[in-house]
CSV table of C-alpha atoms and ligand atoms in Angstrom, one decimal:
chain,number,residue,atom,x,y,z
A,1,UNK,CA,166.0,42.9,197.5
A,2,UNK,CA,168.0,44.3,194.5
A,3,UNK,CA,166.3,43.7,191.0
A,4,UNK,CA,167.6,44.3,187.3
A,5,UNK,CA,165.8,47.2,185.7
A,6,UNK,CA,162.5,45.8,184.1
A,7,UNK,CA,163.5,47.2,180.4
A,8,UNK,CA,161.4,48.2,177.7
A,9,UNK,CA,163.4,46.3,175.4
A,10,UNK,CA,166.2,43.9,176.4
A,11,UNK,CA,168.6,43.2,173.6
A,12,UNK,CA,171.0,41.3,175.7
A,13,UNK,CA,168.6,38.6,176.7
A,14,UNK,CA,167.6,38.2,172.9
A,15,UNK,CA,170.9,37.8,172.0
A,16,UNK,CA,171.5,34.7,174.4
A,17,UNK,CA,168.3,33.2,172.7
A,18,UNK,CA,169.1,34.4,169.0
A,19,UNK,CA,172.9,35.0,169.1
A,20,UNK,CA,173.9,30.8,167.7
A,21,UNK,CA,171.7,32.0,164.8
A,22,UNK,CA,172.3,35.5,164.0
A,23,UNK,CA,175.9,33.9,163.9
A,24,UNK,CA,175.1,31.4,161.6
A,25,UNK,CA,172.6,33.4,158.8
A,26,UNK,CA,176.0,36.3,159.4
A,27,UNK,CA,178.6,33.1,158.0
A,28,UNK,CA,176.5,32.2,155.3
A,29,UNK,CA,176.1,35.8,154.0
A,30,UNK,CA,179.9,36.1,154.3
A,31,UNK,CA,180.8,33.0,152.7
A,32,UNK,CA,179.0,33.4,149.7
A,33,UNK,CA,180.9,36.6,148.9
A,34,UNK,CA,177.6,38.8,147.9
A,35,UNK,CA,176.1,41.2,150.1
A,36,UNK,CA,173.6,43.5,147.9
A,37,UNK,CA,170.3,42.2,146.5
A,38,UNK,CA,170.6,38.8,146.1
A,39,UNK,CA,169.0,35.2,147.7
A,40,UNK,CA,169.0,36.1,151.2
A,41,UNK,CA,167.0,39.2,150.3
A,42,UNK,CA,165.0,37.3,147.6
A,43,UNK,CA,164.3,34.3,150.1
A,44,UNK,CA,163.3,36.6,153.4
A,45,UNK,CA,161.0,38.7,150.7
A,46,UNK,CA,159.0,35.3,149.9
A,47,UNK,CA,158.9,34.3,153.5
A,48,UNK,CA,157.6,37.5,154.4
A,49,UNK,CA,155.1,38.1,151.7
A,50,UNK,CA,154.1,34.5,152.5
A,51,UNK,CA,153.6,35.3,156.5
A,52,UNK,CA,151.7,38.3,155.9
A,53,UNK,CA,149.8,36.9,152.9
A,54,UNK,CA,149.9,39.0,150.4
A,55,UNK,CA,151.9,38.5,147.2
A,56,UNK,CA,154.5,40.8,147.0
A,57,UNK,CA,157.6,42.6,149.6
A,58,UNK,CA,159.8,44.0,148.7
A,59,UNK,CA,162.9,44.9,151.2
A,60,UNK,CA,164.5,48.1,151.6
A,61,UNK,CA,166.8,50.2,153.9
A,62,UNK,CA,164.2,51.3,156.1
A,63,UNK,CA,160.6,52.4,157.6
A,64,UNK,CA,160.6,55.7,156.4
A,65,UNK,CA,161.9,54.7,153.4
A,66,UNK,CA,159.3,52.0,152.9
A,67,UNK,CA,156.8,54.7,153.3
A,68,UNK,CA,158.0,57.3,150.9
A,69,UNK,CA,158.7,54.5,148.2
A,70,UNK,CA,155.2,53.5,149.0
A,71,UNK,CA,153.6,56.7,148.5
A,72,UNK,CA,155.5,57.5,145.2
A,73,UNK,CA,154.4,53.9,143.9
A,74,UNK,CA,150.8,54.9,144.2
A,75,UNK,CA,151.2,58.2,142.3
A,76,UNK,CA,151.8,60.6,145.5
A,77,UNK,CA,153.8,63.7,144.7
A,78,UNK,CA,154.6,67.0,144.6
A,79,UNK,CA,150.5,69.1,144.9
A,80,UNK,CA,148.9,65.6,146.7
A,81,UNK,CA,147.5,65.7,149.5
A,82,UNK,CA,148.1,62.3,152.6
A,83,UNK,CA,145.8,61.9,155.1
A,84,UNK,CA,147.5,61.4,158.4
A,85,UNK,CA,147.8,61.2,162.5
A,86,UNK,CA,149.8,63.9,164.3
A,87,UNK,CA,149.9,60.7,166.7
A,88,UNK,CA,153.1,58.7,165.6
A,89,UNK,CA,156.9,58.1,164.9
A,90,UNK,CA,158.0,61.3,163.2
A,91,UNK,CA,159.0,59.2,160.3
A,92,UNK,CA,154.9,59.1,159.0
A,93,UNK,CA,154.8,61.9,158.3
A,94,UNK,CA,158.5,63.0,157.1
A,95,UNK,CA,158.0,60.3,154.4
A,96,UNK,CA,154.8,62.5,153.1
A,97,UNK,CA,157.0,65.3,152.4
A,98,UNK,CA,159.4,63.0,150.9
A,99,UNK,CA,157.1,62.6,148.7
A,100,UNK,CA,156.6,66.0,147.7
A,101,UNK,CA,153.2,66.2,149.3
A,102,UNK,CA,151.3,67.8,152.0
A,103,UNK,CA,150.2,66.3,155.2
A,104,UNK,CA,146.8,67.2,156.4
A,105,UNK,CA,146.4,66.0,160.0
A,106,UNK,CA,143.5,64.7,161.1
A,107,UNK,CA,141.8,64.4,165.2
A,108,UNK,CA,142.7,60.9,167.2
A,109,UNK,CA,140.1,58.7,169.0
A,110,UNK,CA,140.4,57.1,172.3
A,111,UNK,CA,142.8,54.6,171.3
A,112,UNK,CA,145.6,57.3,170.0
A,113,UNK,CA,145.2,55.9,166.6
A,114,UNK,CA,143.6,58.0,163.2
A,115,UNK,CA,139.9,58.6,163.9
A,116,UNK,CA,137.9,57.5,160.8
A,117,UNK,CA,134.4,59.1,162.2
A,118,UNK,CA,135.1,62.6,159.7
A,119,UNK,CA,137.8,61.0,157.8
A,120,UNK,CA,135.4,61.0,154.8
A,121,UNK,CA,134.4,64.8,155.0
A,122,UNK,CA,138.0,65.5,155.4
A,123,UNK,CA,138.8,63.9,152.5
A,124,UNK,CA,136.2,65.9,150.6
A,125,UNK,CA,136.8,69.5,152.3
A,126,UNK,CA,140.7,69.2,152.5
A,127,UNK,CA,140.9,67.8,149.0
A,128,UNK,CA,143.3,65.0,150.4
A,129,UNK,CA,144.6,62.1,147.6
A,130,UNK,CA,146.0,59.6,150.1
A,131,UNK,CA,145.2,58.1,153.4
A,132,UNK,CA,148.4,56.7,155.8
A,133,UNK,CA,146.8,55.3,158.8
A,134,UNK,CA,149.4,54.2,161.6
A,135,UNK,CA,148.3,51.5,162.8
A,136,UNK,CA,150.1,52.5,166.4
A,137,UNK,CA,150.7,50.5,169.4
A,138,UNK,CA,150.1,47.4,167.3
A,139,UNK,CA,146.4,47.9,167.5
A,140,UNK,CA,144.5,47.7,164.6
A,141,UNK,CA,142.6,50.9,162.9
A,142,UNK,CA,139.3,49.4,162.0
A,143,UNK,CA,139.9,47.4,158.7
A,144,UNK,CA,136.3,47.3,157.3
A,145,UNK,CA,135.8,51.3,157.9
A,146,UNK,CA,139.3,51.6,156.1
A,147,UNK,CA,138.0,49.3,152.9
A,148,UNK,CA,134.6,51.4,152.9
A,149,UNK,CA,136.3,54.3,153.0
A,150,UNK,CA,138.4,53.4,150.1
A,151,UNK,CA,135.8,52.2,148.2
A,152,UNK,CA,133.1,55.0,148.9
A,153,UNK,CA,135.9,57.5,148.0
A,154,UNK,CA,138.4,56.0,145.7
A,155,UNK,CA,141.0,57.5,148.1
A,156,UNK,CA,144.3,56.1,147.8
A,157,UNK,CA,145.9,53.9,150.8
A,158,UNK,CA,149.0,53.4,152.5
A,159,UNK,CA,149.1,51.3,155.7
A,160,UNK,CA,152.1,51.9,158.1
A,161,UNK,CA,152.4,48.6,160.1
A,162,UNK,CA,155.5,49.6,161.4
A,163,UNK,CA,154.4,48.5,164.9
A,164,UNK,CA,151.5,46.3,163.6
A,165,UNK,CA,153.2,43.1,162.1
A,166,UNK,CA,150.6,40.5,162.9
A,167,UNK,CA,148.0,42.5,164.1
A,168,UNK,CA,144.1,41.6,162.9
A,169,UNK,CA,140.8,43.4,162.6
A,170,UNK,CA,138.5,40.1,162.5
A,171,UNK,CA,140.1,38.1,159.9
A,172,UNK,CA,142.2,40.3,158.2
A,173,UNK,CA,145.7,41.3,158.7
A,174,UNK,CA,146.9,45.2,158.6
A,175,UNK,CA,148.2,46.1,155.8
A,176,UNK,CA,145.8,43.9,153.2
A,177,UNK,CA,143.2,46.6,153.1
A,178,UNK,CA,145.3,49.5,151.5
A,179,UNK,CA,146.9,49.5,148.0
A,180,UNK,CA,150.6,49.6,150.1
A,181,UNK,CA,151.8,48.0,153.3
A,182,UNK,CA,155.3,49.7,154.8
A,183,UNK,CA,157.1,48.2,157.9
A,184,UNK,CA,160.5,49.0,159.6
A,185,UNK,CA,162.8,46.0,160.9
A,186,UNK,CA,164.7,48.7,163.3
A,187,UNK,CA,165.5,46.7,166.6
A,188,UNK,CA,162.9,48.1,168.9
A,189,UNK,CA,160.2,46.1,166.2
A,190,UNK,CA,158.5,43.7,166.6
A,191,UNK,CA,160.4,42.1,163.5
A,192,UNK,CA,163.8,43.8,164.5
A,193,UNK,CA,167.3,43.4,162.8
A,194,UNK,CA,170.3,44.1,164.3
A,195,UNK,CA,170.6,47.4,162.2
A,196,UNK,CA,167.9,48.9,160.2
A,197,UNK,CA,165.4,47.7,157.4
A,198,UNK,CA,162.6,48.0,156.0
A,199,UNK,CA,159.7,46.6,153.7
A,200,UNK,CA,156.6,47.7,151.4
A,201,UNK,CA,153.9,45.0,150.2
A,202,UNK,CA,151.8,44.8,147.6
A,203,UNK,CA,149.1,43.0,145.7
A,204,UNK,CA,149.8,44.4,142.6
A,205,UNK,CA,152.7,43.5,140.8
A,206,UNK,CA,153.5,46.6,138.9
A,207,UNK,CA,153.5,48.7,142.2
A,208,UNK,CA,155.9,46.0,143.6
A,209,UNK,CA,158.6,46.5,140.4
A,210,UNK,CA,158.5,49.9,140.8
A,211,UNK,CA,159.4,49.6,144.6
A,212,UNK,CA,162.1,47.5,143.4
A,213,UNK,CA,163.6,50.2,141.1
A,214,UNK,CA,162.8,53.4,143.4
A,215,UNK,CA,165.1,51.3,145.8
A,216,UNK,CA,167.8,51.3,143.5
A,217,UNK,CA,168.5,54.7,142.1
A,218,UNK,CA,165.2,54.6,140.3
A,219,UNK,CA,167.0,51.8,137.6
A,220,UNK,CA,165.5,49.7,135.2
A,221,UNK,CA,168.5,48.0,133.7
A,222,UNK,CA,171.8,48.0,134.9
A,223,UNK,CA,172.3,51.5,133.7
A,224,UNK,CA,169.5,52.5,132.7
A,225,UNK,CA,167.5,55.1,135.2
A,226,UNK,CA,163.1,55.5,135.1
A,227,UNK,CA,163.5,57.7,137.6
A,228,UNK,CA,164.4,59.4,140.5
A,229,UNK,CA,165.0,57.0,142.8
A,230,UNK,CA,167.0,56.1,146.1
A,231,UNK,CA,169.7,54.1,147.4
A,232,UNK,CA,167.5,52.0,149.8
A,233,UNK,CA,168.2,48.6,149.7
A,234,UNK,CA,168.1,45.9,152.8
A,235,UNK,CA,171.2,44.5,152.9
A,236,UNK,CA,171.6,40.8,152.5
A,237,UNK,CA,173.4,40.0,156.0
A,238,UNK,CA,170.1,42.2,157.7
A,239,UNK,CA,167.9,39.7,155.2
A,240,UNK,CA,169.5,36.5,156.2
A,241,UNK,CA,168.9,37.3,160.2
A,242,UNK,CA,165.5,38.5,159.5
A,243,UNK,CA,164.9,35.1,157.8
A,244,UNK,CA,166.6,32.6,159.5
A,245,UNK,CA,166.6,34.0,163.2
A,246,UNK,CA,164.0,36.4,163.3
A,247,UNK,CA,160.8,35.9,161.1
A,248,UNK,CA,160.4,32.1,162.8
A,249,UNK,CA,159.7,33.4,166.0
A,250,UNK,CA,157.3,36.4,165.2
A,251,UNK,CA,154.0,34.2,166.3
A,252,UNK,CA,155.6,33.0,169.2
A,253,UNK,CA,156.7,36.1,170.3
A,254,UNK,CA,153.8,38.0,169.6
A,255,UNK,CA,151.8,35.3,171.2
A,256,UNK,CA,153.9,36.6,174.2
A,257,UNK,CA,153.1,39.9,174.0
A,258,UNK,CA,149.3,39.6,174.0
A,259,UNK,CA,149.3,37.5,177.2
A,260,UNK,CA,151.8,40.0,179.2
A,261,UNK,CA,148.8,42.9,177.8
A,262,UNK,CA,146.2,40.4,178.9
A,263,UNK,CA,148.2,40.2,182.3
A,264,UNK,CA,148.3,44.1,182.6
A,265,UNK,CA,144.4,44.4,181.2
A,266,UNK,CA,143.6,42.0,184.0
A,267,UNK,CA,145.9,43.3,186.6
A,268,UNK,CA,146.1,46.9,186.8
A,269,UNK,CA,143.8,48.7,188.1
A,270,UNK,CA,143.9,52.0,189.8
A,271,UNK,CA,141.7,54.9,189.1
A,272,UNK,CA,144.6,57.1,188.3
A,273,UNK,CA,146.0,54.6,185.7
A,274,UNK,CA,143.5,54.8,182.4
A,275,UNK,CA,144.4,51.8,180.2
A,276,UNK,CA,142.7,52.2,176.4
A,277,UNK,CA,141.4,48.6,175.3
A,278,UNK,CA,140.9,47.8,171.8
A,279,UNK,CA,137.7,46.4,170.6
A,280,UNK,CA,136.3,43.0,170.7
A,281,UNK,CA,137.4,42.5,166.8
A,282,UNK,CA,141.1,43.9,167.0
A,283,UNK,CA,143.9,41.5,168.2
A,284,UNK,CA,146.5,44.1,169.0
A,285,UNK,CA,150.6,43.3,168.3
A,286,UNK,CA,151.4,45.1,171.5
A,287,UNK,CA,154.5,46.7,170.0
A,288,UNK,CA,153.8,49.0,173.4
A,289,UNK,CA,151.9,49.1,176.2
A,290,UNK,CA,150.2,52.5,176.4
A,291,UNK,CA,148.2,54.1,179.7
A,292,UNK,CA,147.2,57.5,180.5
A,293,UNK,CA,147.8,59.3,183.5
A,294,UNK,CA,147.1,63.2,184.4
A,295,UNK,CA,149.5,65.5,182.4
A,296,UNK,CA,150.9,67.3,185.5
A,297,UNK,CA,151.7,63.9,187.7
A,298,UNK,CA,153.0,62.1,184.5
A,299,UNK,CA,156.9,62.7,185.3
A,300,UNK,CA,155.8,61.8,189.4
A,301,UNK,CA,154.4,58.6,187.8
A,302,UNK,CA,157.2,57.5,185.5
A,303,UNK,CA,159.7,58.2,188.5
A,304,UNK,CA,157.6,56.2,191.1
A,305,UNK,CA,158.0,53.3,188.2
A,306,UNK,CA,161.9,54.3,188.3
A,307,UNK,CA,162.2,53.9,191.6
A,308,UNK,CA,161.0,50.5,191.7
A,309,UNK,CA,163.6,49.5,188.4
A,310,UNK,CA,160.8,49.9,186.1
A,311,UNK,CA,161.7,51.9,182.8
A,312,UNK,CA,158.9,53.7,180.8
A,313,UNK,CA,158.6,56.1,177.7
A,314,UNK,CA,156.2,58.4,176.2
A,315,UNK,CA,155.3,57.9,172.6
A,316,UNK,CA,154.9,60.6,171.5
A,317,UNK,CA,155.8,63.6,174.0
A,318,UNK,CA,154.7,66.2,171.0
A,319,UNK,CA,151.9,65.8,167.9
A,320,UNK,CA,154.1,65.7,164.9
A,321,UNK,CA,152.3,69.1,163.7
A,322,UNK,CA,154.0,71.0,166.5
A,323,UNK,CA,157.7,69.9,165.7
A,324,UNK,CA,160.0,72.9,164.6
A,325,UNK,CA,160.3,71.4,161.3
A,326,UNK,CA,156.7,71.7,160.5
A,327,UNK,CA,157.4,75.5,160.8
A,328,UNK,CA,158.8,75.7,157.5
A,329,UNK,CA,156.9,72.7,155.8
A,330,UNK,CA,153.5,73.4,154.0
A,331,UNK,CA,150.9,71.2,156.3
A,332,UNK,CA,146.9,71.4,156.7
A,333,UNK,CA,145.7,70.8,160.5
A,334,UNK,CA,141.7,69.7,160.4
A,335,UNK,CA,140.1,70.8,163.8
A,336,UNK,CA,141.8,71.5,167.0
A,337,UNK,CA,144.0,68.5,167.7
A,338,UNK,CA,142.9,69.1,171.8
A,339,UNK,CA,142.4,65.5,171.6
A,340,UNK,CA,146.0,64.6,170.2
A,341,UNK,CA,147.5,67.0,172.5
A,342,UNK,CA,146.4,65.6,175.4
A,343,UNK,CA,147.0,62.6,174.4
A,344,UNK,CA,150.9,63.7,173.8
A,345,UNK,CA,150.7,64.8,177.5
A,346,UNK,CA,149.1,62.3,179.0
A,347,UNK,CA,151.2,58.8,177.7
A,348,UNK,CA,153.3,56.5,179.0
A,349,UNK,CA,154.1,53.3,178.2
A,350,UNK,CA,154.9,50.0,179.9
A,351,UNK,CA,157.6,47.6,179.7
A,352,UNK,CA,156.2,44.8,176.7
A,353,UNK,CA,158.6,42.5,175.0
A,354,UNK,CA,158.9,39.1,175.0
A,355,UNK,CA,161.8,38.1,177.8
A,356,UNK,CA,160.0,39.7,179.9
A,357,UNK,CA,159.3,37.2,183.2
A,358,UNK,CA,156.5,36.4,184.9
A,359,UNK,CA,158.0,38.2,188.0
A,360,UNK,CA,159.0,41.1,185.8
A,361,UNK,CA,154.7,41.3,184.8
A,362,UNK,CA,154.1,40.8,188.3
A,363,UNK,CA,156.4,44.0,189.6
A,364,UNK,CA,155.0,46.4,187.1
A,365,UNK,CA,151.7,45.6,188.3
A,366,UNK,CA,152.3,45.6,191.6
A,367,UNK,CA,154.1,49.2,190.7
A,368,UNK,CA,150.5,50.4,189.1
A,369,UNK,CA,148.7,49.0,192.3
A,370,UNK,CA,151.1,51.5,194.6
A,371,UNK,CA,151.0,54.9,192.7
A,372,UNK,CA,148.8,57.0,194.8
A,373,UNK,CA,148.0,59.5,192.0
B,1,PLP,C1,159.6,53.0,163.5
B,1,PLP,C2,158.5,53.6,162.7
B,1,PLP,C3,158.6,54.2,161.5
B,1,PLP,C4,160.0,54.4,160.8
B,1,PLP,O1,160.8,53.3,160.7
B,1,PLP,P1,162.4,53.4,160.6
B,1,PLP,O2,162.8,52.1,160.2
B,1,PLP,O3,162.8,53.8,162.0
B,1,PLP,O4,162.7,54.5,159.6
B,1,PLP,C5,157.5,54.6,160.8
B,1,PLP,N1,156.3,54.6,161.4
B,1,PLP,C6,156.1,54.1,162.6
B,1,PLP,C7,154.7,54.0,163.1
B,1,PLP,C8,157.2,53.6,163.3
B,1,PLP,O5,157.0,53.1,164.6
């Protein structure tokens, strides 16, 4: 029997389900004749801020973007030192040195995610001003070590939740920990546009107007320029989707995506397939699927899933310190990064979104239960 390729995102089913709306927020945008920073932007920003529970977003072009603006609102710059994983979109990192600063790279755990077991010596031996812990997959990095290790150190904090939108460490949210949250909308998200965007959050107010000047050329007044800022703003048409078709379905939808993991957690099991669970207290967003496989059989793997119309990916195929760019960019590496390496080798992940079907679940499965290693 012939099947449709089981995608790792599928854009043309959304559209069936979102298109009557995305239509709709896209009239009302054009009709009122203004399309930079006004009530579709101001409107999604409450709705957000009020979904994720803290007080302030603010929107801007994009992730990276949200991360830089992020890091400059706390003070980061040119001689600080950021705290990162060599695990994760490029874009962590490139928004450090943005920023001026220098990233110091620091060992993953078992989960692919930041580990916080040295993160406080590393903070003292490497001299580093900032933490930005990824909070990858959609699983959550421990919340309460992240607040001790604010509080024991006075470090400074910026949370990517790029792929974490609704994720929770017991009763918190990622992102209300740090002093900065940053998020993408790009499609792939699990908050997606149909174009890109972007969004910082803050509790404290100050940090949240100066996020709204850096996005605008680093003005005050019309006219009047602080600072050096950018031209990173979320347009109003991305703003009205986000609002109107998106943002209403994000708890359904990552409802979804928890019981397709809890379907895979369940379901596959083959000793050549290792598949990282978070702890009891974390209630991952699934933004992806992750297992590990052995390094040399990895492409045998991903075209075994191929053959049966599964797609896969690898995030990420290299640590971020051994990218040709970091070459000419001033970076510290703490330890060995064997861990992260292997890790980079090792990675693929599984179809997770939420129009997959049930049959879909059941063929990616039943694809695990067949690989003979
Ligand atoms: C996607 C992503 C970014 C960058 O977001 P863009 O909107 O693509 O610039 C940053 N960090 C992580 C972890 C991401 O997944």
């Amino acid at each position: 029997m012939q099947h449709d390729t089981v995608l790792l995102n599928d854009f043309r089913r959304a559209w069936v389900d979102l298109g009557p709306a995305v239509l709709a927020a896209t009239e009302r945008v054009g009709a009122s004749g203004w399309y930079i920073l006004g009530e579709e932007v101001r409107d999604f920003e409450a709705a957000l801020a009020d979904f994720w529970g803290l007080p302030f977003a603010v929107g801007v072009g994009n992730g990276l973007d949200a991360l830089e603006i992020s890091l400059r609102c706390l003070g980061v710059g040119p001689g600080s030192r950021v705290l990162t994983t060599p695990i994760s979109a490029f874009a962590s990192t490139l928004a450090i040195c943005r920023a001026g600063a220098t990233p110091v790279f620091g060992e993953i755990d078992e989960l692919g995610l930041l580990d916080l077991a040295n993160a406080r010596k590393l903070i003292e031996q490497e001299r580093v001003d900032c933490l930005l812990p990824v909070h990858l997959y959609g699983h959550p990095i421990d919340l309460d070590h992240l607040d001790h290790i604010i509080e024991s150190t006075g470090v400074r904090m910026v949370e990517d939740c790029a792929q974490s939108i609704g994720a929770t460490w017991g009763d918190r949210a990622t992102g209300t920990v740090g002093h900065a949250a940053a998020t993408s909308f790009y499609p792939t998200k699990n908050l997606g546009a149909l174009g890109d965007g972007g969004a910082v959050l803050f509790t404290d107010s100050k940090m949240a107007d100066r996020a709204r000047r850096l996005r605008s050329y680093g003005e005050r007044e019309r006219y009047e320029h602080l600072e050096m800022g950018l031209n990173s703003r979320l347009d109003e048409l991305q703003a009205a989707i986000l609002k109107t078709a998106m943002l209403p379905h994000l708890a359904s939808w990552t409802a979804t995506r928890r019981a397709i993991a809890q379907q895979y957690l369940d379901g596959i099991d083959n000793e050549h397939i290792a598949v990282a669970r978070p702890p009891a207290a974390a209630r991952s967003a699934w933004h992806l699927f992750p297992v590990l496989v052995e390094p040399d059989r990895r492409p045998a793997f991903r075209a075994h899933l191929q053959q049966l119309g599964i797609a896969s990916g690898i995030h990420y195929p290299v640590a971020i310190p051994d990218q040709p760019a970091l070459l000419s960019t001033p970076a510290v590496t703490a330890g060995n990064l064997d861990r992260a390496r292997n890790w980079c080798a090792s990675e693929v992940s599984l179809p997770i979104h939420p129009w997959l079907t049930e049959g879909e679940v059941a063929r990616v499965i039943a694809a695990c239960a067949t690989w003979a290693g």
